Coordinates of C-alpha atoms in Angstrom, one line a residue:
Q1 CA -13.8 4.4 -13.2
P2 CA -10.5 3.2 -11.8
P3 CA -9.7 -0.5 -12.0
L4 CA -10.7 -2.3 -8.9
P5 CA -8.1 -3.9 -6.5
Q6 CA -7.5 -7.5 -6.9
R7 CA -7.4 -9.8 -3.9
R8 CA -4.5 -12.2 -3.9
S9 CA -5.3 -15.9 -3.4
R10 CA -4.5 -17.3 0.0
S11 CA -4.1 -20.9 1.1
S12 CA -6.8 -20.4 3.8
E13 CA -9.4 -17.9 4.8
P14 CA -8.8 -15.7 7.8
T15 CA -9.8 -17.2 11.1
P16 CA -13.3 -16.0 12.1
R17 CA -13.4 -13.6 15.1
P18 CA -14.7 -15.5 18.1
N19 CA -17.9 -14.5 19.8
P20 CA -17.4 -12.0 22.7
T21 CA -17.1 -13.2 26.2
L22 CA -19.2 -10.7 28.4
P23 CA -18.3 -11.3 32.1
P24 CA -15.5 -9.0 33.1
P25 CA -13.0 -10.3 35.6
H26 CA -13.9 -9.9 39.2
T27 CA -12.0 -7.3 41.2
T28 CA -12.4 -6.3 44.8
Q29 CA -12.5 -2.6 45.8
R30 CA -9.3 -2.9 47.5
A31 CA -7.5 -4.5 44.6
R32 CA -8.9 -1.6 42.3
T33 CA -7.7 0.9 44.9
L34 CA -4.2 -0.5 45.1
A35 CA -4.0 -0.8 41.3
R36 CA -4.2 2.9 41.1
R37 CA -1.1 3.5 43.5
P38 CA 2.4 3.4 42.1
A39 CA 4.1 0.4 43.4
V40 CA 7.2 2.2 44.4
I41 CA 5.1 4.4 46.9
M42 CA 3.5 1.2 48.3
R43 CA 6.8 -0.4 48.9
S44 CA 8.2 2.8 50.5
V45 CA 5.1 3.1 52.9
A46 CA 5.7 -0.5 53.9
L47 CA 9.3 0.3 54.8
L48 CA 8.4 3.1 57.3
P49 CA 8.0 1.0 60.4
L50 CA 11.4 -0.6 59.7
L51 CA 13.0 2.8 59.6
G52 CA 11.3 3.8 62.8
L53 CA 9.2 6.4 61.1
G54 CA 5.5 6.9 61.9
A55 CA 2.7 7.6 59.3
A56 CA 3.1 11.3 59.8
A57 CA 6.6 11.3 58.4
F58 CA 5.3 10.3 55.1
K59 CA 2.4 12.7 54.5
A60 CA 1.5 14.3 51.1
P61 CA 0.7 17.9 51.0
A62 CA -3.0 18.8 51.3
R63 CA -4.8 19.4 48.1
A64 CA -8.5 19.8 47.4
A65 CA -9.8 17.1 44.9
P66 CA -11.3 18.7 41.9
A67 CA -15.0 18.5 41.5
R68 CA -15.8 15.8 38.9
A69 CA -18.2 16.9 36.0
S70 CA -21.1 14.7 35.3
P71 CA -20.9 12.7 32.1
L72 CA -21.8 14.6 28.9
R73 CA -25.4 13.7 27.9
V74 CA -27.0 14.7 24.6
T75 CA -30.7 14.8 23.4
L76 CA -31.9 13.1 20.3
D77 CA -31.6 16.4 18.4
G78 CA -27.8 16.6 19.5
A79 CA -28.2 19.5 22.0
S80 CA -26.2 19.1 25.2
E81 CA -28.2 18.7 28.6
T82 CA -25.1 19.4 30.7
D83 CA -22.6 21.5 29.2
T84 CA -22.4 24.9 27.3
L85 CA -19.7 26.0 24.9
E86 CA -18.5 28.5 27.3
S87 CA -18.2 25.9 30.1
V88 CA -16.3 23.5 27.8
K89 CA -13.9 26.3 26.9
A90 CA -13.3 27.3 30.4
T91 CA -12.4 23.7 31.2
Y92 CA -10.1 23.6 28.3
D93 CA -8.4 26.9 29.4
A94 CA -7.8 25.6 32.8
N95 CA -6.7 22.0 31.9
V96 CA -5.6 21.6 28.2
M97 CA -2.4 22.8 26.7
N98 CA -2.9 25.6 24.2
T99 CA -1.4 23.8 21.2
Y100 CA -4.3 24.1 18.7
G101 CA -6.2 27.0 17.1
R102 CA -9.6 25.7 17.5
Y103 CA -12.9 26.9 15.8
N104 CA -15.5 28.1 18.3
L105 CA -17.4 24.8 18.2
A106 CA -17.9 21.7 20.4
M107 CA -19.6 18.8 18.9
A108 CA -22.1 16.6 20.8
K109 CA -23.4 14.2 18.3
G110 CA -22.9 12.8 14.7
K111 CA -24.7 10.6 12.3
G112 CA -23.7 9.9 8.6
L113 CA -22.3 13.0 7.2
N114 CA -24.0 15.3 9.9
L115 CA -22.7 16.7 13.1
W116 CA -24.5 18.7 15.8
D117 CA -23.0 21.1 18.3
L118 CA -23.8 21.5 21.9
D119 CA -26.5 24.0 21.0
G120 CA -28.1 21.6 18.6
K121 CA -27.0 23.4 15.3
E122 CA -26.5 20.9 12.5
Y123 CA -23.5 20.8 10.1
L124 CA -22.6 19.0 6.9
D125 CA -19.2 17.5 7.6
F126 CA -16.8 17.7 4.7
A127 CA -13.9 17.7 7.0
A128 CA -14.3 14.1 8.4
G129 CA -11.8 14.6 11.3
I130 CA -9.3 15.8 8.7
S131 CA -9.9 12.9 6.1
T132 CA -10.3 10.3 8.9
C133 CA -14.0 9.4 9.5
C134 CA -14.4 7.6 6.2
L135 CA -17.7 5.9 7.3
G136 CA -19.1 9.0 8.6
H137 CA -20.4 9.4 12.2
G138 CA -22.4 6.8 14.3
H139 CA -21.8 4.1 11.7
Q140 CA -23.7 1.0 13.2
G141 CA -21.2 -1.6 11.9
L142 CA -18.2 0.2 13.3
A143 CA -20.0 1.0 16.6
T144 CA -21.1 -2.8 17.0
A145 CA -17.6 -4.1 16.1
V146 CA -15.7 -1.8 18.6
A147 CA -18.4 -2.5 21.4
E148 CA -18.2 -6.3 20.8
Q149 CA -14.5 -6.2 20.8
M150 CA -14.2 -4.1 23.9
M151 CA -16.3 -6.7 25.8
Q152 CA -14.2 -9.6 24.5
V153 CA -10.6 -8.3 24.8
H154 CA -9.2 -4.8 23.8
H155 CA -5.6 -4.9 24.5
V156 CA -2.8 -7.5 25.4
S157 CA 0.2 -6.0 23.8
N158 CA 2.4 -7.5 21.0
L159 CA 3.8 -10.0 23.5
Y160 CA 1.1 -12.4 22.2
Y161 CA -0.4 -13.2 18.8
I162 CA -3.4 -11.1 18.1
P163 CA -5.9 -12.7 15.6
Q164 CA -7.5 -9.5 14.6
Q165 CA -4.2 -8.1 13.7
A166 CA -3.3 -11.0 11.6
Q167 CA -6.6 -10.7 9.8
L168 CA -6.1 -7.0 9.1
A169 CA -2.6 -7.6 7.9
E170 CA -3.9 -10.3 5.4
W171 CA -6.5 -8.0 4.0
L172 CA -3.9 -5.1 3.6
V173 CA -1.4 -7.3 1.9
S174 CA -3.9 -9.2 -0.3
T175 CA -5.2 -5.8 -1.7
S176 CA -1.9 -4.0 -2.3
C177 CA 1.6 -4.6 -3.5
A178 CA 2.9 -5.1 0.0
D179 CA 4.2 -8.5 1.6
K180 CA 4.2 -7.5 5.4
A181 CA 2.6 -5.0 7.7
F182 CA 3.8 -3.3 10.9
F183 CA 1.1 -1.7 13.2
C184 CA 1.2 1.4 15.3
N185 CA -1.2 4.1 16.4
S186 CA -1.0 7.1 14.0
G187 CA 0.3 8.5 10.8
A188 CA 3.4 10.1 12.4
E189 CA 4.3 6.9 14.0
A190 CA 3.9 5.0 10.7
N191 CA 6.2 7.4 8.9
E192 CA 8.7 7.2 12.0
G193 CA 8.9 3.5 11.3
A194 CA 9.4 4.0 7.6
I195 CA 12.2 6.4 8.3
K196 CA 13.9 3.8 10.7
L197 CA 13.4 1.1 8.1
L198 CA 15.1 3.2 5.4
R199 CA 18.0 4.0 7.7
R200 CA 18.5 0.4 8.7
H201 CA 18.4 -0.7 5.2
A202 CA 21.1 1.9 4.3
V203 CA 23.3 0.9 7.2
N204 CA 23.1 -2.8 6.1
R205 CA 24.4 -1.6 2.7
G206 CA 27.5 0.1 4.5
I207 CA 26.1 3.6 4.5
A208 CA 27.2 5.3 7.7
E209 CA 25.3 8.5 7.2
P210 CA 21.9 7.8 5.4
V211 CA 20.3 10.5 3.6
I212 CA 16.5 10.6 2.8
I213 CA 15.0 12.9 0.2
T214 CA 11.6 14.4 0.7
A215 CA 9.5 17.2 -1.0
K216 CA 9.2 20.8 -0.2
Q217 CA 5.7 21.6 1.1
S218 CA 5.3 18.1 2.2
F219 CA 3.8 17.0 5.6
H220 CA 4.8 13.6 7.3
G221 CA 3.9 14.2 10.9
R222 CA 4.7 16.1 14.2
T223 CA 7.4 14.0 15.8
L224 CA 11.0 15.4 15.7
A225 CA 12.0 13.0 12.9
T226 CA 8.8 13.6 10.9
I227 CA 8.7 17.5 11.1
T228 CA 12.3 17.2 9.9
A229 CA 11.0 15.1 7.0
T230 CA 8.3 17.6 6.4
G231 CA 9.6 20.2 3.9
Q232 CA 8.0 23.3 5.6
P233 CA 10.2 25.4 7.9
K234 CA 7.1 26.7 9.7
Y235 CA 6.7 23.3 11.3
Q236 CA 10.5 23.1 12.2
E237 CA 11.1 26.5 13.8
N238 CA 12.1 26.6 17.4
F239 CA 12.6 22.8 17.5
G240 CA 16.2 22.5 16.7
P241 CA 18.6 20.8 16.4
L242 CA 16.6 18.8 13.9
V243 CA 17.3 15.1 12.9
S244 CA 20.2 15.0 10.5
G245 CA 20.2 13.3 7.1
F246 CA 17.2 14.9 5.2
R247 CA 17.3 16.8 1.9
Y248 CA 14.4 18.5 0.0
V249 CA 13.5 19.0 -3.6
T250 CA 10.5 20.8 -5.2
Y251 CA 7.6 18.4 -5.7
N252 CA 7.0 17.2 -9.1
D253 CA 10.3 18.8 -10.3
E254 CA 12.2 15.9 -12.1
A255 CA 15.3 17.8 -12.9
E256 CA 15.7 19.0 -9.3
L257 CA 15.1 15.4 -8.0
A258 CA 17.7 13.9 -10.5
A259 CA 20.3 16.5 -9.6
M260 CA 19.9 15.9 -5.8
V261 CA 20.3 12.2 -6.2
K262 CA 23.4 12.6 -8.4
E263 CA 25.0 15.1 -5.8
I264 CA 24.6 12.5 -3.0
N265 CA 25.8 9.6 -5.2
D266 CA 28.8 11.5 -6.5
A267 CA 29.7 12.6 -3.0
R268 CA 29.6 9.0 -1.8
E269 CA 31.8 7.9 -4.8
A270 CA 34.3 10.7 -3.7
G271 CA 34.5 9.1 0.0
S272 CA 31.6 10.8 1.8
A273 CA 30.0 8.8 4.6
E274 CA 26.7 9.9 3.3
G275 CA 24.6 7.8 1.0
L276 CA 21.0 7.8 -0.5
A277 CA 18.8 5.8 1.9
G278 CA 15.5 6.4 0.2
I279 CA 13.0 9.0 -1.3
M280 CA 9.9 9.6 0.8
L281 CA 6.8 11.3 -1.1
E282 CA 3.2 11.8 -0.7
P283 CA 1.2 10.6 -3.8
L284 CA -0.8 13.7 -3.3
Q285 CA 0.5 16.5 -1.1
G286 CA -2.3 17.3 1.5
E287 CA -1.1 20.1 3.8
G288 CA 0.9 21.3 0.9
G289 CA -2.2 22.5 -1.0
I290 CA -3.9 19.3 -2.5
R291 CA -1.3 18.8 -5.1
P292 CA -1.5 15.6 -7.0
G293 CA 1.8 13.8 -8.0
E294 CA 2.7 13.6 -11.6
A295 CA 3.2 10.0 -12.9
S296 CA 6.5 10.9 -14.5
F297 CA 8.0 12.3 -11.3
F298 CA 7.2 9.2 -9.3
Q299 CA 8.4 6.9 -12.2
L300 CA 11.8 8.9 -12.0
A301 CA 11.9 8.5 -8.2
R302 CA 11.4 4.7 -8.7
K303 CA 14.2 4.5 -11.4
L304 CA 16.6 6.5 -9.2
C305 CA 16.0 4.4 -6.0
D306 CA 16.5 1.2 -8.1
E307 CA 19.8 2.5 -9.5
S308 CA 21.1 3.6 -6.2
G309 CA 20.0 0.6 -4.1
A310 CA 17.7 2.9 -2.2
L311 CA 14.0 2.4 -1.2
L312 CA 10.9 4.4 -2.4
V313 CA 8.4 5.3 0.3
A314 CA 4.8 6.6 -0.3
D315 CA 3.2 8.4 2.5
E316 CA -0.5 7.3 2.2
V317 CA -1.7 8.6 5.6
Q318 CA -4.2 10.9 3.9
T319 CA -4.5 9.3 0.5
G320 CA -4.9 5.7 1.6
M321 CA -8.0 3.5 2.1
G322 CA -10.0 4.7 -0.9
R323 CA -9.7 8.5 -0.4
T324 CA -8.6 9.0 -4.0
G325 CA -11.0 6.7 -5.7
K326 CA -8.2 4.1 -5.8
L327 CA -7.6 2.0 -2.6
W328 CA -4.0 3.4 -2.6
G329 CA -3.0 6.9 -3.9
H330 CA 0.3 5.6 -5.3
E331 CA -1.9 3.5 -7.8
W332 CA -2.4 6.8 -9.6
T333 CA 1.2 7.1 -10.4
G334 CA 1.7 3.6 -11.8
V335 CA 4.6 3.0 -9.4
K336 CA 5.0 0.4 -6.7
P337 CA 6.7 1.8 -3.7
D338 CA 8.9 -0.4 -1.5
V339 CA 7.2 0.9 1.6
F340 CA 3.9 2.8 2.2
T341 CA 2.3 4.1 5.3
S342 CA -1.4 4.4 6.3
A343 CA -3.5 5.9 9.2
K344 CA -6.5 8.3 9.3
A345 CA -9.1 6.4 7.4
L346 CA -7.6 3.1 8.2
G347 CA -9.6 2.8 11.5
G348 CA -12.5 5.1 10.5
G349 CA -11.7 7.5 13.4
V350 CA -10.3 4.8 15.8
P351 CA -6.6 5.5 16.3
I352 CA -4.4 3.0 14.1
G353 CA -1.5 3.3 11.7
A354 CA 0.4 0.8 9.5
M355 CA 3.6 0.6 7.7
L356 CA 3.6 -1.8 4.9
A357 CA 6.6 -3.1 2.8
R358 CA 7.3 -5.5 -0.1
G359 CA 10.2 -7.6 -1.2
E360 CA 13.5 -6.9 0.4
A361 CA 12.1 -4.0 2.5
A362 CA 9.6 -6.2 4.2
S363 CA 12.4 -8.2 6.1
V364 CA 14.7 -5.3 7.1
L365 CA 13.4 -5.0 10.6
G366 CA 13.7 -7.9 12.9
P367 CA 12.8 -8.6 16.6
G368 CA 13.8 -5.7 18.9
D369 CA 14.3 -3.2 16.0
H370 CA 11.0 -1.6 16.2
A371 CA 7.8 -1.9 18.4
S372 CA 4.7 -0.4 19.7
T373 CA 2.8 -1.2 22.9
Y374 CA -0.7 -0.4 21.5
G375 CA 0.0 -1.0 17.7
G376 CA -2.4 -3.4 16.3
N377 CA -4.4 -4.1 19.4
P378 CA -7.6 -6.0 19.0
L379 CA -9.9 -2.9 19.5
A380 CA -8.2 -0.8 16.8
C381 CA -8.0 -3.7 14.4
A382 CA -11.7 -4.6 15.0
A383 CA -12.4 -1.1 13.7
A384 CA -10.0 -1.3 10.7
L385 CA -11.6 -4.6 9.8
T386 CA -14.9 -3.0 9.6
V387 CA -13.6 -0.3 7.5
A388 CA -12.0 -2.9 5.3
D389 CA -15.3 -4.8 5.0
E390 CA -17.3 -1.7 4.0
I391 CA -14.7 -0.7 1.2
S392 CA -14.7 -4.3 -0.1
K393 CA -18.5 -4.7 -0.2
D394 CA -19.9 -5.5 -3.6
D395 CA -16.5 -5.6 -5.4
F396 CA -15.2 -2.4 -4.0
A397 CA -18.2 -0.4 -5.2
M398 CA -17.3 2.4 -2.7
L399 CA -14.3 3.3 -4.9
G400 CA -16.6 4.0 -7.9
Q401 CA -18.8 6.1 -5.6
V402 CA -15.9 7.9 -4.4
T403 CA -14.8 8.7 -8.1
E404 CA -18.2 9.8 -9.1
C405 CA -18.7 12.2 -6.3
G406 CA -15.3 13.6 -6.7
E407 CA -15.8 14.4 -10.2
A408 CA -19.0 15.9 -9.4
L409 CA -17.4 18.1 -6.6
R410 CA -14.7 19.5 -8.9
E411 CA -17.1 20.2 -11.7
G412 CA -19.2 22.1 -9.2
L413 CA -16.3 24.1 -7.9
R414 CA -15.2 25.1 -11.4
E415 CA -18.6 26.3 -12.2
I416 CA -18.3 28.6 -9.0
A417 CA -14.9 29.6 -10.1
E418 CA -16.3 30.7 -13.6
K419 CA -18.9 32.8 -11.9
R420 CA -16.3 34.7 -10.0
P421 CA -13.4 35.7 -12.3
G422 CA -10.2 36.4 -10.7
V423 CA -11.1 34.8 -7.3
V424 CA -10.2 31.1 -8.0
K425 CA -6.7 30.1 -9.2
D426 CA -7.3 26.3 -9.6
V427 CA -9.4 23.4 -8.7
R428 CA -7.6 20.0 -8.2
G429 CA -7.6 16.6 -6.6
W430 CA -8.4 12.9 -6.8
G431 CA -11.6 11.2 -5.6
L432 CA -12.9 12.8 -2.5
I433 CA -9.8 14.8 -1.7
T434 CA -10.2 18.1 -3.4
G435 CA -8.8 21.5 -3.1
I436 CA -9.8 25.0 -4.4
E437 CA -7.0 27.3 -4.5
L438 CA -8.0 31.0 -4.3
S439 CA -6.2 33.9 -6.0
E440 CA -3.1 35.3 -4.2
D441 CA -4.5 38.8 -4.8
D442 CA -4.7 40.4 -1.2
A443 CA -8.4 41.3 -2.1
V444 CA -9.3 37.7 -2.1
P445 CA -9.8 36.2 1.4
T446 CA -7.7 33.5 2.8
A447 CA -8.8 29.9 3.0
G448 CA -9.3 30.3 6.8
A449 CA -11.8 33.1 6.2
V450 CA -13.7 31.1 3.7
V451 CA -13.8 28.0 6.0
G452 CA -15.0 30.3 8.9
K453 CA -18.0 31.6 6.8
A454 CA -18.8 28.1 5.5
T455 CA -18.9 27.0 9.1
E456 CA -21.3 29.8 10.1
R457 CA -23.5 28.4 7.3
G458 CA -23.3 24.9 8.5
L459 CA -20.5 23.3 6.3
L460 CA -17.4 22.1 7.7
L461 CA -14.2 22.3 5.7
V462 CA -10.4 22.3 6.2
P463 CA -7.7 24.8 5.1
A464 CA -4.7 23.2 3.3
G465 CA -2.3 26.2 3.4
L466 CA -3.0 29.9 3.2
K467 CA -5.0 30.0 0.1
V468 CA -6.4 26.5 -0.5
V469 CA -9.7 25.1 1.0
R470 CA -9.8 21.3 1.3
F471 CA -12.9 19.1 0.8
V472 CA -12.6 15.7 2.4
P473 CA -16.0 14.4 3.2
P474 CA -16.7 10.8 4.5
L475 CA -16.3 8.3 1.6
I476 CA -20.1 7.4 2.1
A477 CA -21.0 10.8 0.5
T478 CA -23.5 10.9 -2.2
V479 CA -23.9 13.2 -5.3
A480 CA -26.8 14.9 -3.3
D481 CA -24.5 15.6 -0.4
I482 CA -22.0 17.2 -3.0
K483 CA -24.7 19.5 -4.5
K484 CA -25.7 20.6 -1.0
A485 CA -22.1 21.3 0.0
L486 CA -21.5 23.3 -3.2
E487 CA -24.7 25.5 -2.6
I488 CA -23.4 26.3 0.9
F489 CA -19.7 26.8 -0.3
D490 CA -20.9 29.2 -3.0
A491 CA -22.8 31.4 -0.5
A492 CA -19.9 31.2 2.1
L493 CA -17.5 32.4 -0.6
G494 CA -19.6 35.3 -1.3
D495 CA -19.8 36.2 2.3
A496 CA -16.0 36.0 2.7
L497 CA -15.5 38.3 -0.4
A498 CA -18.2 40.7 0.8
E499 CA -16.4 41.0 4.1
A500 CA -12.9 41.4 2.5
E501 CA -14.3 44.3 0.4
A502 CA -15.9 46.0 3.3

């Protein structure tokens, strides 16, 4: 069992959260109506009489108002009373951009590790909203914290001090190597913040053209800078020109990393405006196929950054908050990054992201250098504080449970692999982020095909590339849940193989 995180001592305990104030502010119907109208239009209308124009001169084109659907209601068994899958799909087709390849499912209800679709069919969720719903679904503590905070105050912006944000930052700092935190809304935003921090730090060192090294097959987000940081051309195609200043090396290849750093440093000594700003790595590559980082590779990255004056960044968006059996994935490498990022499980499914930094890196950004309207709002922080409380319970007992369940899962998958020679290439992972890599043989189905068959049998999984099936259940999973998932997966793999042979 991994060593438990140690909380740093603090001169005082966090300020308790105040009791919620229930009465909402009074607003009249007219005030509510005016609030929905852009102010510029109201001013324009007010000027019409001064311009000698009647109301008819300022008339919007006639348009029928869309019919409003009644709120979705579900019965106790999870079945919808108001919608069908086909009606939901039709509404999507008419109104939502087609940017996702969705499975033919719409969920109506969740509890623990279980989800129910609109028809009332039950699923065992080993996807967890892509490694996000760490406390499962319908968690009472999370629901209560969010509801109470919503009735108290849910958003005020970072123009003011936010007690819940301070409390969350203190927990994150006291249980990690970080000294300061910055809050945002997602993993991509957290990584954008890290990229900006690296560039600013490099400029402060006199580097005119900062260079950041990332790994091939990495994934850091969907914004323009983070898809450029992502070392996978399939995410970058048709979005050029990309952001300049990124170089890529093979993950876990020490020789290639050392050669790249030397090339950049040698060019700078020869008069190039380029210089090494930092190295940005996932402790375990998620979308790249659930590939754990090797300790020696990360130790070399740390050494090279120290020698070059650059910063080391760990992208913990998927591996952080206990997912690997340690609170932070980089703990597996024995290396302390200068900056690390978090999101996904941080809010248990409520959107929140964080960028954390230590030492010199914690003071690189000043007022006006970076900001977020919603980042660290009371509502999101209330959710994240609940997650923190659950993880911290009984001296971080959840981390031991994650480790035990992860070992049981990988052992079970290896037993399945032994029954099917030539089908499975590898089983790997840390804690409750595990991948089973299928053979590259064309006769062996893709990860997507296997995930589809598992879904039909009531088990939700996620592909991690063409041939890797990802298991990322909520962190509250038990060994009994693992055994049930293994039984369904074994049958689903058999279904996919039979279909591929047909």
